[in-house]
Coordinates of C-alpha atoms and ligand atoms in Angstrom, one line a residue:
X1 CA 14.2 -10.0 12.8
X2 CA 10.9 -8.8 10.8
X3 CA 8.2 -11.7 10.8
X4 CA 5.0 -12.0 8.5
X5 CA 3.4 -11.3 11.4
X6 CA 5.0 -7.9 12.0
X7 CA 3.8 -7.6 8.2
X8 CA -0.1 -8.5 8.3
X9 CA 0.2 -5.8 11.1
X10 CA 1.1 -3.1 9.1
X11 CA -1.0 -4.0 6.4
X12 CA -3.9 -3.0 8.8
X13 CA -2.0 -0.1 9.9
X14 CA -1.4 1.2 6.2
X15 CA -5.2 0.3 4.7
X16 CA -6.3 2.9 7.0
X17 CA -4.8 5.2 5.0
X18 CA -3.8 4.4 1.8
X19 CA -6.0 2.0 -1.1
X20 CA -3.8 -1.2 -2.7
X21 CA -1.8 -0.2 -5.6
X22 CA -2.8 -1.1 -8.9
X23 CA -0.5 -3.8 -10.9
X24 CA -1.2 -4.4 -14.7
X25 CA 0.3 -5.8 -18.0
X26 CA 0.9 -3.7 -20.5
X27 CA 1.2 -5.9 -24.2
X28 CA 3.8 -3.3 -25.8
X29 CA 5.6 -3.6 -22.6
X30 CA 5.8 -6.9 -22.7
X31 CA 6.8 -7.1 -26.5
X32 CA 9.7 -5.2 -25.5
X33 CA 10.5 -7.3 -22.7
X34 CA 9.9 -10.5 -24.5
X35 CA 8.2 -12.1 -21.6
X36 CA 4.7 -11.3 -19.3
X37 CA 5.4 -8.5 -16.9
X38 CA 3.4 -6.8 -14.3
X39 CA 4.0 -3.6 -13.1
X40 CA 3.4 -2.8 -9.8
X41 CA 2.5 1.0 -9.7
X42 CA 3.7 2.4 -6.6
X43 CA 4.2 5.4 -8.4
X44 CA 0.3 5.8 -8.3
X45 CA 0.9 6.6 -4.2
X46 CA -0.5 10.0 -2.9
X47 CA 3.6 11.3 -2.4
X48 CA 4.5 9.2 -5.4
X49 CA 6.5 7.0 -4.1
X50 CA 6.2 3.1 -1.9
X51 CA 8.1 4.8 0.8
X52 CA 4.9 6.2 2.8
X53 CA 3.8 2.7 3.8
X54 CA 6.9 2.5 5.8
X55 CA 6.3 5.9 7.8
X56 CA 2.6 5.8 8.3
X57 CA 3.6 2.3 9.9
X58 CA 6.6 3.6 11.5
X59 CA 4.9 6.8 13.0
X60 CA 2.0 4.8 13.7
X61 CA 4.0 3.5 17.2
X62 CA 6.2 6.9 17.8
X63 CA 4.6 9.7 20.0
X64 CA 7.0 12.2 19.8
X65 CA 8.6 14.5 17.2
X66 CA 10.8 13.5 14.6
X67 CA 13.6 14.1 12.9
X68 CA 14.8 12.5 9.6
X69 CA 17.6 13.4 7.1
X70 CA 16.8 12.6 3.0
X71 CA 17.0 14.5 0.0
X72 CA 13.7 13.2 -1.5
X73 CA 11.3 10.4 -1.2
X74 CA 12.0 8.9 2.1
X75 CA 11.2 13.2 3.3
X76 CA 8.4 13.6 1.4
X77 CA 6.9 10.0 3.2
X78 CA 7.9 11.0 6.5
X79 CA 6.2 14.2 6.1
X80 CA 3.0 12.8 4.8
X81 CA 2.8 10.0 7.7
X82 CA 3.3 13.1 10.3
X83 CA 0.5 15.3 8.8
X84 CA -1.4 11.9 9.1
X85 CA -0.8 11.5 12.8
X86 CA -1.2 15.3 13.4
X87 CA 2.9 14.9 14.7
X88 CA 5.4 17.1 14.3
X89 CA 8.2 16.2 12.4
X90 CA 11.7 18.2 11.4
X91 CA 13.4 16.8 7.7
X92 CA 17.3 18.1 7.2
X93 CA 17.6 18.7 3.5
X94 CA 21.3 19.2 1.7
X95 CA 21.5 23.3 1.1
X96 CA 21.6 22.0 -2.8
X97 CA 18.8 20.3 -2.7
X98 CA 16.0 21.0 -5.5
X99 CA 13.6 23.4 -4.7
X100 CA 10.4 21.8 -6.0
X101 CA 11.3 18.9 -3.6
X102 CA 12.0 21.6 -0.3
X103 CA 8.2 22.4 -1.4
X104 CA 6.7 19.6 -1.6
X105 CA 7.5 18.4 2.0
X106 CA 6.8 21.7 3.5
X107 CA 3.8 21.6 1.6
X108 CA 2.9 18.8 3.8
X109 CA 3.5 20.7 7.1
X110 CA 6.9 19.8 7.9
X111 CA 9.6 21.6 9.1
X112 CA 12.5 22.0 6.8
X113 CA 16.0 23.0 7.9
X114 CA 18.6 23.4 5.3
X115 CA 21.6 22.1 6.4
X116 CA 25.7 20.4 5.0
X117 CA 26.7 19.7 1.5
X118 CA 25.7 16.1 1.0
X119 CA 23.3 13.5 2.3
X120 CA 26.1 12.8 5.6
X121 CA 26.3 16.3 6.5
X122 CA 22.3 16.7 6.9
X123 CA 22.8 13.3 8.3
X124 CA 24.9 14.9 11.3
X125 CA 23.3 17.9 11.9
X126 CA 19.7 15.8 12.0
X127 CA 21.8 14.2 15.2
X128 CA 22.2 17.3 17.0
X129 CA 18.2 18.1 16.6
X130 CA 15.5 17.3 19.6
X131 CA 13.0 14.4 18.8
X132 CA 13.0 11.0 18.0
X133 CA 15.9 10.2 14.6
X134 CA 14.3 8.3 12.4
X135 CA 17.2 6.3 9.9
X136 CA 16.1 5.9 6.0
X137 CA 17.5 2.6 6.4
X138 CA 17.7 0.7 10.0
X139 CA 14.3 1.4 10.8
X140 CA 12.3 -2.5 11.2
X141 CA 9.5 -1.0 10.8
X142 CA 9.7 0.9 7.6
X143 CA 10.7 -2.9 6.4
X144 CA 7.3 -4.6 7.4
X145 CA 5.4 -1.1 6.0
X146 CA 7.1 -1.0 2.6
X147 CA 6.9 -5.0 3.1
X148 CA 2.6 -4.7 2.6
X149 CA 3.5 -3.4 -1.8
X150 CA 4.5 -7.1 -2.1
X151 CA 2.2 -8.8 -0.2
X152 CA -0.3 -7.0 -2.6
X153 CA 1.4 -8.1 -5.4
X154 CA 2.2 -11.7 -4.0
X155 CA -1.7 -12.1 -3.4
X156 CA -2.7 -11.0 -6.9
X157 CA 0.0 -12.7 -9.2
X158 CA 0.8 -15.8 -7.1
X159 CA 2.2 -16.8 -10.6
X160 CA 5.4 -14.5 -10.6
X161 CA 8.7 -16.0 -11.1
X162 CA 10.5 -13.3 -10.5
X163 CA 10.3 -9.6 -9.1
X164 CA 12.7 -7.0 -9.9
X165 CA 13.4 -4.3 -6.9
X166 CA 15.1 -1.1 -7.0
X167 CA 17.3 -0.8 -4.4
X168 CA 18.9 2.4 -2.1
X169 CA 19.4 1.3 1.5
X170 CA 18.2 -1.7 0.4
X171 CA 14.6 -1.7 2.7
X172 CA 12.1 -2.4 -0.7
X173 CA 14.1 -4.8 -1.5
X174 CA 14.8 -6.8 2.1
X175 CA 10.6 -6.1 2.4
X176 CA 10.3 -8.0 -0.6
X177 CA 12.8 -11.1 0.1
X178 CA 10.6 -11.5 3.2
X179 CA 7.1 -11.9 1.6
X180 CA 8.1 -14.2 -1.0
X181 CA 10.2 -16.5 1.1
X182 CA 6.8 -16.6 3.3
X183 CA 4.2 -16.6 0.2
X184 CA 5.8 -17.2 -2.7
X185 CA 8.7 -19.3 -1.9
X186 CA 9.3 -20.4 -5.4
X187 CA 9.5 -16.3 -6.7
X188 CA 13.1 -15.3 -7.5
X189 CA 13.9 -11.4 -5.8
X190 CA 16.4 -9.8 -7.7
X191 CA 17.4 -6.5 -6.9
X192 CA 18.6 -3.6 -9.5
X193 CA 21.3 -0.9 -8.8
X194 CA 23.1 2.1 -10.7
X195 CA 26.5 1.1 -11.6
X196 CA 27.4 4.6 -10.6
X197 CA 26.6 4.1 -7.1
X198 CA 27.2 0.3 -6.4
X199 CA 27.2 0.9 -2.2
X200 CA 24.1 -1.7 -1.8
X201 CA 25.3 -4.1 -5.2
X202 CA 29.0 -4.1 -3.4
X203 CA 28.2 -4.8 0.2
X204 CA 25.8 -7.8 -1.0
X205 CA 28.4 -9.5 -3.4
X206 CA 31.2 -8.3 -0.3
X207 CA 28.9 -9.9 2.4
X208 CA 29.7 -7.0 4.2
X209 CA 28.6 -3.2 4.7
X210 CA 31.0 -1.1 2.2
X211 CA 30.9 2.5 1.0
X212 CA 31.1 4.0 -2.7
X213 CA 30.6 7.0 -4.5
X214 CA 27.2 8.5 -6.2
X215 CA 27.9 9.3 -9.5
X216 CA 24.4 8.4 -10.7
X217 CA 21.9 10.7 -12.0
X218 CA 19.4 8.6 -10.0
X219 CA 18.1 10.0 -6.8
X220 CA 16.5 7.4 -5.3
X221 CA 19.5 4.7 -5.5
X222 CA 22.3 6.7 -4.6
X223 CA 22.9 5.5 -0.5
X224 CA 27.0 5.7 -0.9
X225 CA 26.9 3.2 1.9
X226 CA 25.3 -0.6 2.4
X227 CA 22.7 -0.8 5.7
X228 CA 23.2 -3.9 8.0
X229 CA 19.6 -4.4 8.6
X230 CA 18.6 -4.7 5.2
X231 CA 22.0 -6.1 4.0
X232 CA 21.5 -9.2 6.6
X233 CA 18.0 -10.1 4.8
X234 CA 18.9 -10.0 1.2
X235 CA 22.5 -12.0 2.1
X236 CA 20.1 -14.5 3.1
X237 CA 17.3 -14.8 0.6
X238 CA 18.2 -12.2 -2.8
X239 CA 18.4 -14.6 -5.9
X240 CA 20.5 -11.5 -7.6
X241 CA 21.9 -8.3 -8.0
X242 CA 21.8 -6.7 -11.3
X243 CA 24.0 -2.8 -11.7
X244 CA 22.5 -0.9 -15.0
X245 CA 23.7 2.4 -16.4
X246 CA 22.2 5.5 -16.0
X247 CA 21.5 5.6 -19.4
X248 CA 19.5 2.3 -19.5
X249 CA 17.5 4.0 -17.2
X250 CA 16.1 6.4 -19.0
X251 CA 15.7 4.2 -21.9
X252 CA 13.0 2.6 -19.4
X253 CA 11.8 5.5 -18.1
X254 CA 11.0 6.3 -22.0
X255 CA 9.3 3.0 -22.7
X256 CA 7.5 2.9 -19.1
X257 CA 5.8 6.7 -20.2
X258 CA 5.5 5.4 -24.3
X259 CA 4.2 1.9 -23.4
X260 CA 2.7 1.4 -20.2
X261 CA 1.0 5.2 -19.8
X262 CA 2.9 5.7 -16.3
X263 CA 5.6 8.2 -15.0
X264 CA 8.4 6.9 -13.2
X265 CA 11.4 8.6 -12.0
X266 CA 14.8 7.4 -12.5
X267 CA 14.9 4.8 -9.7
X268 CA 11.6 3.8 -10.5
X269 CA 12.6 2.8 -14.1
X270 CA 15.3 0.9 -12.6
X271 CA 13.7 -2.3 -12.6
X272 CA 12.4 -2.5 -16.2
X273 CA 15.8 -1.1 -17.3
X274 CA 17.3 -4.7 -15.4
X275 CA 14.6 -7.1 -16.9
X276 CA 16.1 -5.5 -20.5
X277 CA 20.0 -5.4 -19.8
X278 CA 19.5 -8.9 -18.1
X279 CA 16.8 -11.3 -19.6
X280 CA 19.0 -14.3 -19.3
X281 CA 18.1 -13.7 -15.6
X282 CA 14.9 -12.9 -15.7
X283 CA 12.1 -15.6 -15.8
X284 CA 9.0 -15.9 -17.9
X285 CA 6.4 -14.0 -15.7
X286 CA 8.3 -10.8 -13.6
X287 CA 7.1 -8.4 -11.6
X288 CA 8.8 -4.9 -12.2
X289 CA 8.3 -2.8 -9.4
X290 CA 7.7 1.2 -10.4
X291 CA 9.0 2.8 -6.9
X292 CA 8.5 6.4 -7.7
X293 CA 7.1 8.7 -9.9
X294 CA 9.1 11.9 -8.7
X295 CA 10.7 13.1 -11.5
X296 CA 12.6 15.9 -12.0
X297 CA 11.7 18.5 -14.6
X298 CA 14.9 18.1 -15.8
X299 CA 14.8 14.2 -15.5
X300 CA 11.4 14.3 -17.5
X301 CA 13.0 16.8 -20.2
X302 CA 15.9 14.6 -20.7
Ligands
LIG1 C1 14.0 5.1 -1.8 C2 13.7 4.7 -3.2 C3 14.2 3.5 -3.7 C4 15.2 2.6 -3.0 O1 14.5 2.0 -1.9 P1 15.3 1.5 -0.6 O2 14.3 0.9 0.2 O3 16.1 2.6 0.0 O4 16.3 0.5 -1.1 C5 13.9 3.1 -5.0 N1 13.0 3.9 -5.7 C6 12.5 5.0 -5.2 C7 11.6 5.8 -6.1 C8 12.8 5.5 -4.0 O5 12.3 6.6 -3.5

């Protein structure tokens, strides 16, 4: 189990390389909200997303190659920490996946092999590869890396009431649960999921790991499973679980570029898009977490 201490460690091993993120109110955002929210802008990260905290801490204690399976973010952040390290590091891709995301990681100096239909079939054949596997989702210390966005935020808006997390494999949000309960004990964590890919939302309500289908439009929050690790902390300390439509999404993602001058990608809207299906939920001061910025070009022409 992840202490603070396992946290104030990988805060020194992320400064090193990457500055806090900024958090700011925005009034017109707030007029819509009908209540104070900050916005904590991890979509302002250099591979626009809060997953590279978790692999520069992650990589920080590996020596030798790895290997990680992911369509998107989580590759792009692996990639990023290995260039970092001067490591090697191999990402299995879906052979669908977009090209301006195959780019972007080899852009960083990875290797990219092409390889099954869906996320489980890269997932496999990342098995069979030399070097150490690295999971999107059971990894401890991705948790205490990703964990260092809320202790930022924790330390500059002790006030929050509530915070509002995106959640995939459900290691943002599980980062999260763990800094308040040790900083800001009386801050509510509510987490935020597609209804068209419940897998997380399900296995927290279930109290047990269950599978569902991705028909969400939403990269970011489409798992199809629920991961023990993570699943173990927010049974224990998440106030709530909130599913939105896809379509509320972009509704936020349209306000979050009109209103608060920021990009956010689908699964980074996902938290606004809560705080606005849900304010009976929500407190008076909430802190919306923008995960990502990577959005498609079809994503940002929609
Ligand atoms: C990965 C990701 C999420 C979900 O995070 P988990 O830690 O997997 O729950 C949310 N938003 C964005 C932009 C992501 O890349």
């Amino acid at each position: 189990m992840l202490t603070m201490n396992d946290v104030l460690r990988a805060r020194r091993v992320v400064a090193a390389h990457l500055p806090p993120t900024p958090s700011w109110s925005y009034p017109l955002l707030d007029e819509a909200a009908g209540r104070r929210l900050v916005v904590k802008h991890e979509n302002a990260q250099p591979t626009g997303a809060f997953k590279v905290r978790g692999a520069l801490n992650l990589l920080a204690t590996l020596c030798d190659e790895v290997v990680t399976y992911s369509t998107g973010n989580h590759a792009r952040a692996i990639a990023y920490a290995a260039r970092e390290y001067g490591r090697k590091a191999t990402i299995v891709m879906p052979a669908g996946a977009a090209e301006l995301k195959i780019r972007a990681v080899e852009a960083l100096g990875a290797n990219v092999v092409l390889h099954g239909a869906n996320m489980a079939g890269a997932e496999a054949h990342a098995q069979t590869l030399p070097g150490r596997l690295v999971s999107p989702g059971d990894e401890p210390a991705l948790v205490a890396g990703v964990a260092t966005a809320y202790l930022e935020l924790f330390e500059r808006h002790p006030d929050l009431d509530t915070v509002v997390v995106p959640v995939g494999s459900g290691t943002g949000a599980a980062a999260a649960c763990l800094v308040a309960a040790a900083v800001a004990p009386g801050c509510r964590v509510i987490g935020v999921q597609s209804a068209a890919a419940p897998a997380a939302h399900d296995s927290w309500r279930a109290g047990q790991c269950v599978r569902r289908d991705n028909r969400t439009r939403v990269d970011g929050l489409a798992t199809g499973r629920g991961f023990d690790g993570p699943q173990a902390v927010l049974r224990e300390h998440l106030a709530d679980f909130v599913l939105v439509a896809d379509d509320d999404i972009d509704r936020a993602r349209r306000l979050l570029a009109l209103r608060a001058c920021t990009q956010a990608e689908g699964a980074g809207a996902a938290g606004l898009a809560a705080v606005l299906a849900r304010p009976d939920l929500m407190g008076s001061a909430v802190g919306v977490v923008v995960t990502g910025a990577n959005a498609t070009e079809l994503e940002l022409a929609r």
